[in-house]
mmCIF file of C-alpha atoms and ligand atoms in Angstrom:
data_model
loop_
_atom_site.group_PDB
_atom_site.id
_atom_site.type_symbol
_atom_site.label_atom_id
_atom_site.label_comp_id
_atom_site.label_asym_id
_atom_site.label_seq_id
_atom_site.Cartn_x
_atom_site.Cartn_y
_atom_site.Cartn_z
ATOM 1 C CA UNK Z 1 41.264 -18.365 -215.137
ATOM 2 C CA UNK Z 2 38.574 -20.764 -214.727
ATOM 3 C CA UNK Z 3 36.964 -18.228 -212.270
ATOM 4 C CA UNK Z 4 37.918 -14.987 -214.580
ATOM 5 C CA UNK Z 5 35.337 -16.662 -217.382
ATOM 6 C CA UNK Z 6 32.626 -17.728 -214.308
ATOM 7 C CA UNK Z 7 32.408 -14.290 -213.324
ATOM 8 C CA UNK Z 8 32.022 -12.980 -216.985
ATOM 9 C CA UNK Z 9 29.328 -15.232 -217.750
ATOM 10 C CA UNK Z 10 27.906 -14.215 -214.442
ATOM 11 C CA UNK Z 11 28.068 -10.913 -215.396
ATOM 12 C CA UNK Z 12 26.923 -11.363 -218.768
ATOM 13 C CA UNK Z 13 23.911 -12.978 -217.729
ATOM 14 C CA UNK Z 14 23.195 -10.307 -215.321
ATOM 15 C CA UNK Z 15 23.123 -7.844 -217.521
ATOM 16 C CA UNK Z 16 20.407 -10.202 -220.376
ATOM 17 C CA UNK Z 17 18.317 -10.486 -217.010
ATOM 18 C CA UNK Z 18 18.700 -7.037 -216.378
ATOM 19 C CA UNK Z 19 17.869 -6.204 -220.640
ATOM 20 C CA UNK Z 20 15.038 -8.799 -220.467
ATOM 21 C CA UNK Z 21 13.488 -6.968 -217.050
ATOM 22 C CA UNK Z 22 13.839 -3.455 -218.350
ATOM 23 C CA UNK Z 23 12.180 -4.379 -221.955
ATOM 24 C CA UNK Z 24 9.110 -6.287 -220.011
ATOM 25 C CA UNK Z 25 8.951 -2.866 -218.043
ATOM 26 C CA UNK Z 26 8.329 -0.624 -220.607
ATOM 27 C CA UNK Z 27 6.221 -3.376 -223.054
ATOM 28 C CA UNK Z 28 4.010 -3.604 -219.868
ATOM 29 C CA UNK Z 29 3.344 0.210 -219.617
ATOM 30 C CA UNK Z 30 3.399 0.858 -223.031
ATOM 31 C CA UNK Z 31 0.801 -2.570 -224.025
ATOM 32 C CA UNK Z 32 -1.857 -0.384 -221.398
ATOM 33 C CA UNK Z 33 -1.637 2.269 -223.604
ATOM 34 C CA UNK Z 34 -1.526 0.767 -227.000
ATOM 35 C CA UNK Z 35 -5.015 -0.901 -226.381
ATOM 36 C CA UNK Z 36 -5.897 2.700 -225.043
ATOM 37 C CA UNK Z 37 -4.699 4.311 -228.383
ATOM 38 C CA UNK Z 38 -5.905 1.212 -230.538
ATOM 39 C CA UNK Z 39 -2.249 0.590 -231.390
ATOM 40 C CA UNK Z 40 -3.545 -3.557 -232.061
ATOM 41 C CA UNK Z 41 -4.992 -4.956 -234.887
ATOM 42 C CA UNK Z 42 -5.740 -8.251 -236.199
ATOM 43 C CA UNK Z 43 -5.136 -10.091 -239.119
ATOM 44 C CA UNK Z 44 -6.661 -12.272 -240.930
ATOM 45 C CA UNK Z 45 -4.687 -15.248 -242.731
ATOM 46 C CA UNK Z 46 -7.038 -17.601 -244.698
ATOM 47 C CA UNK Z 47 -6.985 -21.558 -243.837
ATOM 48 C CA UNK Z 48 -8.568 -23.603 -247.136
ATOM 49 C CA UNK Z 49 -9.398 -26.768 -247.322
ATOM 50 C CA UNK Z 50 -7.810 -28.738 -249.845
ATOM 51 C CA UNK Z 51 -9.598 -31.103 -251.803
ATOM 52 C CA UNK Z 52 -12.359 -28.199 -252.431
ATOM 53 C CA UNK Z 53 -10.279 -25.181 -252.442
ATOM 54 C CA UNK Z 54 -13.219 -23.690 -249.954
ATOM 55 C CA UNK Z 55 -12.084 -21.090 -247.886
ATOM 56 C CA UNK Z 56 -13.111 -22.566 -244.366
ATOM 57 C CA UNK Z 57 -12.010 -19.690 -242.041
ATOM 58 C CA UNK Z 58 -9.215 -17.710 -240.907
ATOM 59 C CA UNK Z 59 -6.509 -17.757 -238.202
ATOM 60 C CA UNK Z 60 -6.187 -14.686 -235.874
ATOM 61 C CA UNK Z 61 -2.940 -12.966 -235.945
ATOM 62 C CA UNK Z 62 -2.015 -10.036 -233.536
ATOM 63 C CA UNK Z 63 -0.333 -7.208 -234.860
ATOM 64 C CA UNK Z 64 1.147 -3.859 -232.890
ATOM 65 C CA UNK Z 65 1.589 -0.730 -234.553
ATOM 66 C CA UNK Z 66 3.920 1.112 -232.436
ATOM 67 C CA UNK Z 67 4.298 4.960 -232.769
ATOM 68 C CA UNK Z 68 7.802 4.666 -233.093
ATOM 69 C CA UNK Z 69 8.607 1.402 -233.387
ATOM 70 C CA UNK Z 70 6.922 0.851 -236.128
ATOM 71 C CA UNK Z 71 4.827 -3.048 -236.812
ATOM 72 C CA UNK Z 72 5.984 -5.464 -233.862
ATOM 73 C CA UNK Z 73 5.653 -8.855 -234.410
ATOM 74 C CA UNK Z 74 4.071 -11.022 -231.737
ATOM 75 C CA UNK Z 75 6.789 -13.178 -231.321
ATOM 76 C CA UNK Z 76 8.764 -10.049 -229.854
ATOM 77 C CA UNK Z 77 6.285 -9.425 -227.534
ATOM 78 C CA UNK Z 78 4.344 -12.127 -226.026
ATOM 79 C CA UNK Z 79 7.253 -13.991 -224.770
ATOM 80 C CA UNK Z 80 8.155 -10.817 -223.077
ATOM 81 C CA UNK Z 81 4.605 -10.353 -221.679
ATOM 82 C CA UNK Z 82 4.230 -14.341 -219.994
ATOM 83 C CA UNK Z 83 2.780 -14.171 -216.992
ATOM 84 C CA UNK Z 84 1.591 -11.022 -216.599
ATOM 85 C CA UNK Z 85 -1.817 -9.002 -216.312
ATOM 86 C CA UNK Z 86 -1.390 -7.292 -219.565
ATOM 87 C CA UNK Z 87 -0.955 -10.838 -221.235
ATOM 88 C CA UNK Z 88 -4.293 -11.505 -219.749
ATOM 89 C CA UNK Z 89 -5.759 -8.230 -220.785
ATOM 90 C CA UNK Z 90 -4.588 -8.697 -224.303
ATOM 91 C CA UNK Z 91 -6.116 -11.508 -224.580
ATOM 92 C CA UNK Z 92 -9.565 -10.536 -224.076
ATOM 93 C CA UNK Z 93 -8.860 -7.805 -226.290
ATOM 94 C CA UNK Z 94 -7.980 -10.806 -229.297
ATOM 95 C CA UNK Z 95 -11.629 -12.290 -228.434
ATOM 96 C CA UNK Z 96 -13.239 -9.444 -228.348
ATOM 97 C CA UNK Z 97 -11.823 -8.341 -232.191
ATOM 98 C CA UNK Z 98 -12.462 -11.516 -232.968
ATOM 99 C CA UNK Z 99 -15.789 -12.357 -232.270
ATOM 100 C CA UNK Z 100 -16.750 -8.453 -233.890
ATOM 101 C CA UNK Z 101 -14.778 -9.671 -237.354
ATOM 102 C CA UNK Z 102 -16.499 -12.980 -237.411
ATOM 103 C CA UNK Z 103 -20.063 -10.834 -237.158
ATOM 104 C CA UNK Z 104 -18.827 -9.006 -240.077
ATOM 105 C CA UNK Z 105 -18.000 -12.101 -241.967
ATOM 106 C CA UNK Z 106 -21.158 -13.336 -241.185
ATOM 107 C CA UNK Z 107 -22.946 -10.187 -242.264
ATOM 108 C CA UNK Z 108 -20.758 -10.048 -245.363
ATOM 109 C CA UNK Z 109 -22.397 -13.448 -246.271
ATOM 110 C CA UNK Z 110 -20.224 -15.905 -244.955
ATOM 111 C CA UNK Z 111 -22.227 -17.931 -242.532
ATOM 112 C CA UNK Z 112 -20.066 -20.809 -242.143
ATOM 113 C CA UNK Z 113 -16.682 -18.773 -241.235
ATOM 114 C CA UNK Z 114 -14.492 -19.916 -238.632
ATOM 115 C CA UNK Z 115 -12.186 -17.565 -236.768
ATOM 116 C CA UNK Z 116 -8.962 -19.702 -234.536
ATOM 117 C CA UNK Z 117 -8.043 -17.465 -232.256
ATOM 118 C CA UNK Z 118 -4.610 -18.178 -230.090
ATOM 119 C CA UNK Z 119 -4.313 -18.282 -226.823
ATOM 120 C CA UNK Z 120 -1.614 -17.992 -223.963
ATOM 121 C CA UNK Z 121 -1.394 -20.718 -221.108
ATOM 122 C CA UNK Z 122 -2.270 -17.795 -218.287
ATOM 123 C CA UNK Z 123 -5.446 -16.922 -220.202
ATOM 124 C CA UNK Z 124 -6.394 -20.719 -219.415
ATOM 125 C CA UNK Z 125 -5.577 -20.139 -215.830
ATOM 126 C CA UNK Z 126 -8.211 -17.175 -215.807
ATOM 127 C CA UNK Z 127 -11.332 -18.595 -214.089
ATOM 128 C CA UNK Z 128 -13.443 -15.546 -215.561
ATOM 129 C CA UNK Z 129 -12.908 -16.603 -218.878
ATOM 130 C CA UNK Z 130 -15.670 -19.134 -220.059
ATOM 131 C CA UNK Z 131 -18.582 -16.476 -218.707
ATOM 132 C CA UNK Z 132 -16.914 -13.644 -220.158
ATOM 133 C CA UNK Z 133 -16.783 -14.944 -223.626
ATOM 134 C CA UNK Z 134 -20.714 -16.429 -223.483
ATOM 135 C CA UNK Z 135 -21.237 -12.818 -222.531
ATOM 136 C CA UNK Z 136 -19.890 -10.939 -225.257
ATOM 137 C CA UNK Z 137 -21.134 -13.940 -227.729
ATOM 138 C CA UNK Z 138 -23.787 -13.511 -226.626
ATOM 139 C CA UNK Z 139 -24.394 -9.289 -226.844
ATOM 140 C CA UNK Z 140 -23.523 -10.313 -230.425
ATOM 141 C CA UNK Z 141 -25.670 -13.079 -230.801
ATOM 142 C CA UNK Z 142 -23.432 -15.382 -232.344
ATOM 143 C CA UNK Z 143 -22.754 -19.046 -231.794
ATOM 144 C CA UNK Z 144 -18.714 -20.332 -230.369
ATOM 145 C CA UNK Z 145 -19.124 -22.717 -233.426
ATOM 146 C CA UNK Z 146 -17.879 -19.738 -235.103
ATOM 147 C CA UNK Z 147 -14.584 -20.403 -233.275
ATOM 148 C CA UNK Z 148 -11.589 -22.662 -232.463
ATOM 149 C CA UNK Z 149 -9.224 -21.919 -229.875
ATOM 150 C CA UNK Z 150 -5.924 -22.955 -230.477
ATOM 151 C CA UNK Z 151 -3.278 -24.001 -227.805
ATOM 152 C CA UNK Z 152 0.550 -25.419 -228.047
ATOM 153 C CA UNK Z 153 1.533 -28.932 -226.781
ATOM 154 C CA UNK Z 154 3.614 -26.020 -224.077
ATOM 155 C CA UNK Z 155 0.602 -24.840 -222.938
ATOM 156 C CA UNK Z 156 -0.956 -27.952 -222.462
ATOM 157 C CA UNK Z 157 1.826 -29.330 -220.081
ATOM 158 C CA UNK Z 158 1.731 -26.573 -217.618
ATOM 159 C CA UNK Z 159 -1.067 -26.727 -215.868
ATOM 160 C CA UNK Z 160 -2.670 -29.630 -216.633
ATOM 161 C CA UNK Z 161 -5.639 -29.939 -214.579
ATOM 162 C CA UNK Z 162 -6.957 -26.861 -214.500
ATOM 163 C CA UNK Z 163 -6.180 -26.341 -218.416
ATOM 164 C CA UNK Z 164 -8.133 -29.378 -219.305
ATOM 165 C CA UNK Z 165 -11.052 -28.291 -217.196
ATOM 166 C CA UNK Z 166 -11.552 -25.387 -218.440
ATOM 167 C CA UNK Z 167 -11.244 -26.576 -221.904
ATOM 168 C CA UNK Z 168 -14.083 -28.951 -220.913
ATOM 169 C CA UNK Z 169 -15.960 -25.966 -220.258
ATOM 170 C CA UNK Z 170 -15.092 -24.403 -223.421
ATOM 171 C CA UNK Z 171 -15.848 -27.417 -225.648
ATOM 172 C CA UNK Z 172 -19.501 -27.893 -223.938
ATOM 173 C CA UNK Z 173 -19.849 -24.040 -224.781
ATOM 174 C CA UNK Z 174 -19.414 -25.292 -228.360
ATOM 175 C CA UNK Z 175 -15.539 -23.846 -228.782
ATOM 176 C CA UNK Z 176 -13.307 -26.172 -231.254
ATOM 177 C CA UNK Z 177 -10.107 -26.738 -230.047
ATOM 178 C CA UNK Z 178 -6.802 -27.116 -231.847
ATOM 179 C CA UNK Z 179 -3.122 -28.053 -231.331
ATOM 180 C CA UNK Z 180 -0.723 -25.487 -232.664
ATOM 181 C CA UNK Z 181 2.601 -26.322 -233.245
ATOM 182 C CA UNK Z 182 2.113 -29.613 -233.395
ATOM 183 C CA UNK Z 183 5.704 -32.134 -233.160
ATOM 184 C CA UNK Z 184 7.380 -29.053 -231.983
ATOM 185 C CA UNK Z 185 6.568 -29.276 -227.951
ATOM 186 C CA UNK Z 186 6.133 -32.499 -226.030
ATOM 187 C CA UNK Z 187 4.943 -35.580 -226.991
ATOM 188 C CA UNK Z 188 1.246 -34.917 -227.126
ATOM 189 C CA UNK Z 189 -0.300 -38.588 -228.312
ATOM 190 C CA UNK Z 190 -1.476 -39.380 -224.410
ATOM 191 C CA UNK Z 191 -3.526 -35.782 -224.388
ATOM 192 C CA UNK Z 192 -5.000 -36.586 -227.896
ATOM 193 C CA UNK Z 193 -6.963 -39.245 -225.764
ATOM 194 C CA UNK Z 194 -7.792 -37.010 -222.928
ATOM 195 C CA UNK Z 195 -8.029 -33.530 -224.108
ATOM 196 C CA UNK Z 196 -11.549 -32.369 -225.763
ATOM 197 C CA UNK Z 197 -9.552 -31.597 -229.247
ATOM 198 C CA UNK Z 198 -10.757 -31.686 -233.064
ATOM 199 C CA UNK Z 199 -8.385 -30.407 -235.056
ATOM 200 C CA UNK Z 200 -4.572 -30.523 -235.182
ATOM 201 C CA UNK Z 201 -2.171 -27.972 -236.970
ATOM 202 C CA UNK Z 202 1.004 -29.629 -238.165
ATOM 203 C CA UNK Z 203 4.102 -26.670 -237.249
ATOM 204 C CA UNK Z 204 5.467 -25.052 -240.349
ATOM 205 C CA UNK Z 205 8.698 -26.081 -240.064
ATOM 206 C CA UNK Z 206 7.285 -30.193 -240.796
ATOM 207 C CA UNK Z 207 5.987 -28.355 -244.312
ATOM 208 C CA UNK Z 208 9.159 -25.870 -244.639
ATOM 209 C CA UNK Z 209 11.613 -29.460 -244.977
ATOM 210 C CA UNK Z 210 8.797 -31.793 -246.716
ATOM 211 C CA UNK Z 211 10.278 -31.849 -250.340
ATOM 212 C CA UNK Z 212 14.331 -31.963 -249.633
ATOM 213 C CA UNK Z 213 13.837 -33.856 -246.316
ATOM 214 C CA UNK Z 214 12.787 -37.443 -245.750
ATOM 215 C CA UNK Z 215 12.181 -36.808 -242.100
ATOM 216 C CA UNK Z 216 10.372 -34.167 -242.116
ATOM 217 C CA UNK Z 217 8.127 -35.719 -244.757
ATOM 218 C CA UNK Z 218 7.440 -39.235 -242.699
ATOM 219 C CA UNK Z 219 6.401 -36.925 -239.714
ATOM 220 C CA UNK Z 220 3.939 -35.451 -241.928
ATOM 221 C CA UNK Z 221 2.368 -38.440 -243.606
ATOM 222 C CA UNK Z 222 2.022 -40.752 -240.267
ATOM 223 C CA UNK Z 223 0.416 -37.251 -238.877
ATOM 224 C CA UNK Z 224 -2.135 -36.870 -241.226
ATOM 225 C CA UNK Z 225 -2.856 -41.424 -241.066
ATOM 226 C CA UNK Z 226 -2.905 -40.979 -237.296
ATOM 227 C CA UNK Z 227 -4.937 -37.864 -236.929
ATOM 228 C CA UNK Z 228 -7.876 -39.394 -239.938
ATOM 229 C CA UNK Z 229 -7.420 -42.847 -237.209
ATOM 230 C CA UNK Z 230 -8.218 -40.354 -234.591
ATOM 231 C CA UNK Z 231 -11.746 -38.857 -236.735
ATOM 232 C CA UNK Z 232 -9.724 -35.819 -235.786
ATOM 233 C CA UNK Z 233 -8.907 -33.385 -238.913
ATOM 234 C CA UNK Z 234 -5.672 -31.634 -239.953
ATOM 235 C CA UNK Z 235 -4.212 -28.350 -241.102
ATOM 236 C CA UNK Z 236 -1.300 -27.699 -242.587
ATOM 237 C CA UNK Z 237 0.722 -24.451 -241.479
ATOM 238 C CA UNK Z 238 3.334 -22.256 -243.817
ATOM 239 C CA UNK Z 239 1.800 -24.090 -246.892
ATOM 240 C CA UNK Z 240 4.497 -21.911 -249.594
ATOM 241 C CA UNK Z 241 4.660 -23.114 -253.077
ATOM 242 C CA UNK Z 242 1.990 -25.497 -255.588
ATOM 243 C CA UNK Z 243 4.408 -28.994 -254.808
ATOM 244 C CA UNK Z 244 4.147 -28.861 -250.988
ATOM 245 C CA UNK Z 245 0.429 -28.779 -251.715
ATOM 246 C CA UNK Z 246 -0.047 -31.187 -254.404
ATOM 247 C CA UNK Z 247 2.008 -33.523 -252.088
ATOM 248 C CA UNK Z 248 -0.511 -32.922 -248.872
ATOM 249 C CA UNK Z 249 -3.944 -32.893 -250.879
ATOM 250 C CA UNK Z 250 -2.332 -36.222 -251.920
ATOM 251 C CA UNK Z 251 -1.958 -37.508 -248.656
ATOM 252 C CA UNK Z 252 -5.340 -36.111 -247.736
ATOM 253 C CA UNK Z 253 -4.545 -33.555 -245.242
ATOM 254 C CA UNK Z 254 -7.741 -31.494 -244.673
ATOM 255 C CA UNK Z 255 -6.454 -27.971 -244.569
ATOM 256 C CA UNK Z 256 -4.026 -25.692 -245.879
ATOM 257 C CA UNK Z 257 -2.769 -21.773 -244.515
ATOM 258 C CA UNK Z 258 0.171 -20.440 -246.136
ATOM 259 C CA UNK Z 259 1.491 -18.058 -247.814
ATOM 260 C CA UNK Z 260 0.833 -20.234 -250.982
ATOM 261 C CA UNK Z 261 -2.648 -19.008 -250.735
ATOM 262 C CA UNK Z 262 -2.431 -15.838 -248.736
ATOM 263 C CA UNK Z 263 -0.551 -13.597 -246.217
ATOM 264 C CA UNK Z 264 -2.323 -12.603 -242.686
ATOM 265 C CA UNK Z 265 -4.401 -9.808 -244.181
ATOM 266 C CA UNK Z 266 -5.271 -6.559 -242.481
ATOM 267 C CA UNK Z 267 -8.631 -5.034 -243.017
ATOM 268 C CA UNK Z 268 -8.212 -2.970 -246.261
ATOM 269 C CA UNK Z 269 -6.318 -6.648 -247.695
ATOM 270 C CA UNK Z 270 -9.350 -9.018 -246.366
ATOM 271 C CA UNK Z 271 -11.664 -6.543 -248.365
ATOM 272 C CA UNK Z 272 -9.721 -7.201 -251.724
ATOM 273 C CA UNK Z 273 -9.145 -10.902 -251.075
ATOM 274 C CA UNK Z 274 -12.981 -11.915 -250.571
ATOM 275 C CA UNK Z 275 -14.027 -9.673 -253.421
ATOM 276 C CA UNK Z 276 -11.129 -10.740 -256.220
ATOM 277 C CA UNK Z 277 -9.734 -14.176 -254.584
ATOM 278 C CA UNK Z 278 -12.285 -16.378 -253.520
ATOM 279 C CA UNK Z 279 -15.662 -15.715 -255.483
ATOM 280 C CA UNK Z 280 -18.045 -18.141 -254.309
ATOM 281 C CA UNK Z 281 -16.210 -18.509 -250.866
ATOM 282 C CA UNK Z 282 -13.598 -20.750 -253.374
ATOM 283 C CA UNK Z 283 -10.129 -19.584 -253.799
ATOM 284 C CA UNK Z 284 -8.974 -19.149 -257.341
ATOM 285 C CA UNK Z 285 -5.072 -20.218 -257.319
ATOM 286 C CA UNK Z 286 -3.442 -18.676 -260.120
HETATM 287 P P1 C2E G 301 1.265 -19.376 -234.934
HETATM 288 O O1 C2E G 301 0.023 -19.405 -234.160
HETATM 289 O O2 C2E G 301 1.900 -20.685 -235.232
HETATM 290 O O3 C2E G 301 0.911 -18.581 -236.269
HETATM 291 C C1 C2E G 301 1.427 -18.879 -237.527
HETATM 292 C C2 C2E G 301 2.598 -17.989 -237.858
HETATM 293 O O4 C2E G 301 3.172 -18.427 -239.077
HETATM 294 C C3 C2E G 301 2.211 -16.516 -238.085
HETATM 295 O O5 C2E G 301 3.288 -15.699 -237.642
HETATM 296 C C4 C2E G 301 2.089 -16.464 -239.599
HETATM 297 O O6 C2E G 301 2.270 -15.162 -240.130
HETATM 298 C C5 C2E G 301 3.210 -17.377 -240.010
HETATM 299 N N1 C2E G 301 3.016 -17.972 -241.329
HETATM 300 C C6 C2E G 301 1.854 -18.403 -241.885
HETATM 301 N N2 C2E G 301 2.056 -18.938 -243.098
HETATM 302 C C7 C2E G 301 3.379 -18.861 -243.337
HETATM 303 C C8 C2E G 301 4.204 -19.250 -244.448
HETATM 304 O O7 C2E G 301 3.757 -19.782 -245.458
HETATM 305 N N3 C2E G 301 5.540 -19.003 -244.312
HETATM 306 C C9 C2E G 301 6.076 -18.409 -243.209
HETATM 307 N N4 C2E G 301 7.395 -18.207 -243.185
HETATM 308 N N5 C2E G 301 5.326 -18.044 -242.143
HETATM 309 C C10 C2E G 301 3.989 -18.262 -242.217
HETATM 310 P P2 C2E G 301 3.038 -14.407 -236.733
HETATM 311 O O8 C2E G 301 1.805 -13.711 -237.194
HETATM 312 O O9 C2E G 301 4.325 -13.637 -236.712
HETATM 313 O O10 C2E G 301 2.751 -14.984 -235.310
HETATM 314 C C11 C2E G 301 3.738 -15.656 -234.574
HETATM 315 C C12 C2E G 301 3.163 -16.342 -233.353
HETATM 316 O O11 C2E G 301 2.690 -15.390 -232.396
HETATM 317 C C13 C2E G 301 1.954 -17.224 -233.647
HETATM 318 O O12 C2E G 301 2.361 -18.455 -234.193
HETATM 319 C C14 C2E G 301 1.355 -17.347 -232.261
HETATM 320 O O13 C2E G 301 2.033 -18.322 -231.515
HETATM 321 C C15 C2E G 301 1.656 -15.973 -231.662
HETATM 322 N N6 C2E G 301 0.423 -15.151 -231.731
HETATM 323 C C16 C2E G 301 -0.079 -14.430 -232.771
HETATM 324 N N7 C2E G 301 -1.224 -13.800 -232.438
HETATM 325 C C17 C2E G 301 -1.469 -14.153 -231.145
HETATM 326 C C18 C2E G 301 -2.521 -13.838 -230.201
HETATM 327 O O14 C2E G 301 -3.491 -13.146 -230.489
HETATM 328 N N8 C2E G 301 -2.409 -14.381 -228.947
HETATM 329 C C19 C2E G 301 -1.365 -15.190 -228.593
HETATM 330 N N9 C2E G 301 -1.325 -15.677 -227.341
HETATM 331 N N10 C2E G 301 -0.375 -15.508 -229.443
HETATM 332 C C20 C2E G 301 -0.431 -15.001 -230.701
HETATM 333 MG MG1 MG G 302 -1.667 -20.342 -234.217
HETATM 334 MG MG1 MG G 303 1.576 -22.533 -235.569
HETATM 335 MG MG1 MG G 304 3.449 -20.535 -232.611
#
């Protein structure tokens, strides 16, 4: 009997290997061709800091419009695509949008906009990756300032000397560097000290719990003491309603992205948010 339910489980797990295998098949083939057919987009979800209201940048959000799939979220496919060239490829393809969005920003007379683009631990593991991006800086003559790269307490752990040199090479490039996710991976505290970081994003699901949940609330508040302790600053993710805020501009937490204050924003939104939501590069909350 014992045995009976061994091999169904065996089997069973064959066949999710075998479902996982086939899906990373196609995603692979099909990823060549959606950069091809400009099947990616990014957008743009605004990051404001609190005690001003001042919209201080944006994070970078990947989003697939597939011909028949319709919008695929990036948790769907980046897990799938770990590890692999396209991953890689992808990547460059986020920097590359990026940088061109943050020259429109620029243009569109925000000079102080900041763009966090995430990345995957193979990109890390890409030696070509600090030249490439000086390159295409810059052919569009703009400054890493402009930038933080953001990278999960996951990534971190998995390569962990060649990760931290080439985020040394990054940071003397001028790159910020954040921790996404943060309390969610492992304990991080001994690569505060070592890793070249300035800026750590609290995971939404600290902010989701804050008002019903004691817990979740204490993590938050000894965050924010020890990250000010650090001179390091603070955002916090999946910022929803006016009392989650009120309680964190309280507390002094720098930052704020949420849907409180916006969505991830695609190109035609971004237009209509900078020209009705934040005259003066200051949000108006309603
Ligand atoms: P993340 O980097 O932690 O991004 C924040 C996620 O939280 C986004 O989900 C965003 O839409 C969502 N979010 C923001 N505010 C709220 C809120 O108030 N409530 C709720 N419920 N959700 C909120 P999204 O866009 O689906 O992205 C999921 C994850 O996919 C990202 O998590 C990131 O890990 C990954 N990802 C996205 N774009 C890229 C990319 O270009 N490269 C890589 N490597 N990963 C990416
Ligand atoms: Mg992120
Ligand atoms: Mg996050
Ligand atoms: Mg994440």
């Amino acid at each position: 009997e014992a045995k009976d339910r061994g091999g169904n489980v065996a089997l069973l797990y064959d066949q999710e290997m075998y479902q996982r295998l086939a899906q990373r098949l196609v995603l692979e083939s099909e990823i060549k061709d959606a950069i091809k057919f400009k099947q990616f987009s990014l957008s743009l979800q605004p990051q404001i800091e609190l005690s001003t209201g001042r919209l201080a940048g944006f994070e970078a959000l990947l989003r697939w419009q597939h011909p028949v799939r319709g919008t695929v979220t990036p948790d769907e496919f980046i897990g799938i695509l770990e590890n692999s060239p396209q991953m890689i490829e992808l990547g460059y393809w986020v920097f590359q949008r990026s940088f061109q969005l943050a020259k429109e920003l620029i243009g569109k007379g925000y000079p102080d906009i900041r763009i966090s683009i995430n990345l995957s631990a193979e990109q890390f593991l890409d030696p070509a990756l600090p030249a490439l991006l000086e390159l295409w800086l810059d052919d569009l003559g703009l400054s890493a300032q402009h930038f933080e790269l953001e990278l999960t307490e996951r990534t971190l752990v998995q390569n962990i000397d060649i990760t931290l040199s080439a985020m040394r090479q990054l940071k003397a490039q001028g790159f910020y560097f954040s921790i996404d996710d943060f309390g969610t991976g492992y304990s991080s505290l001994s690569y505060l000290k070592q890793m070249p970081v300035d800026i750590i994003k609290i995971d939404k699901s600290f902010i989701f719990g804050m008002l019903e949940n004691d817990a979740d609330y204490q993590i938050i508040i000894s965050t924010i003491a020890m990250v000010q302790k650090l001179e390091l600053k603070v955002v916090a993710e999946g910022v929803e309603n006016r009392a989650q805020l009120q309680l964190l501009k309280q507390h002094r937490c720098d930052f704020g992205q949420g849907y409180y204050f916006a969505r991830p924003l695609n190109e035609a939104q971004l237009a209509e948010f900078l020209e009705h939501k934040v005259p003066n590069g200051y949000l108006m909350l309603t």
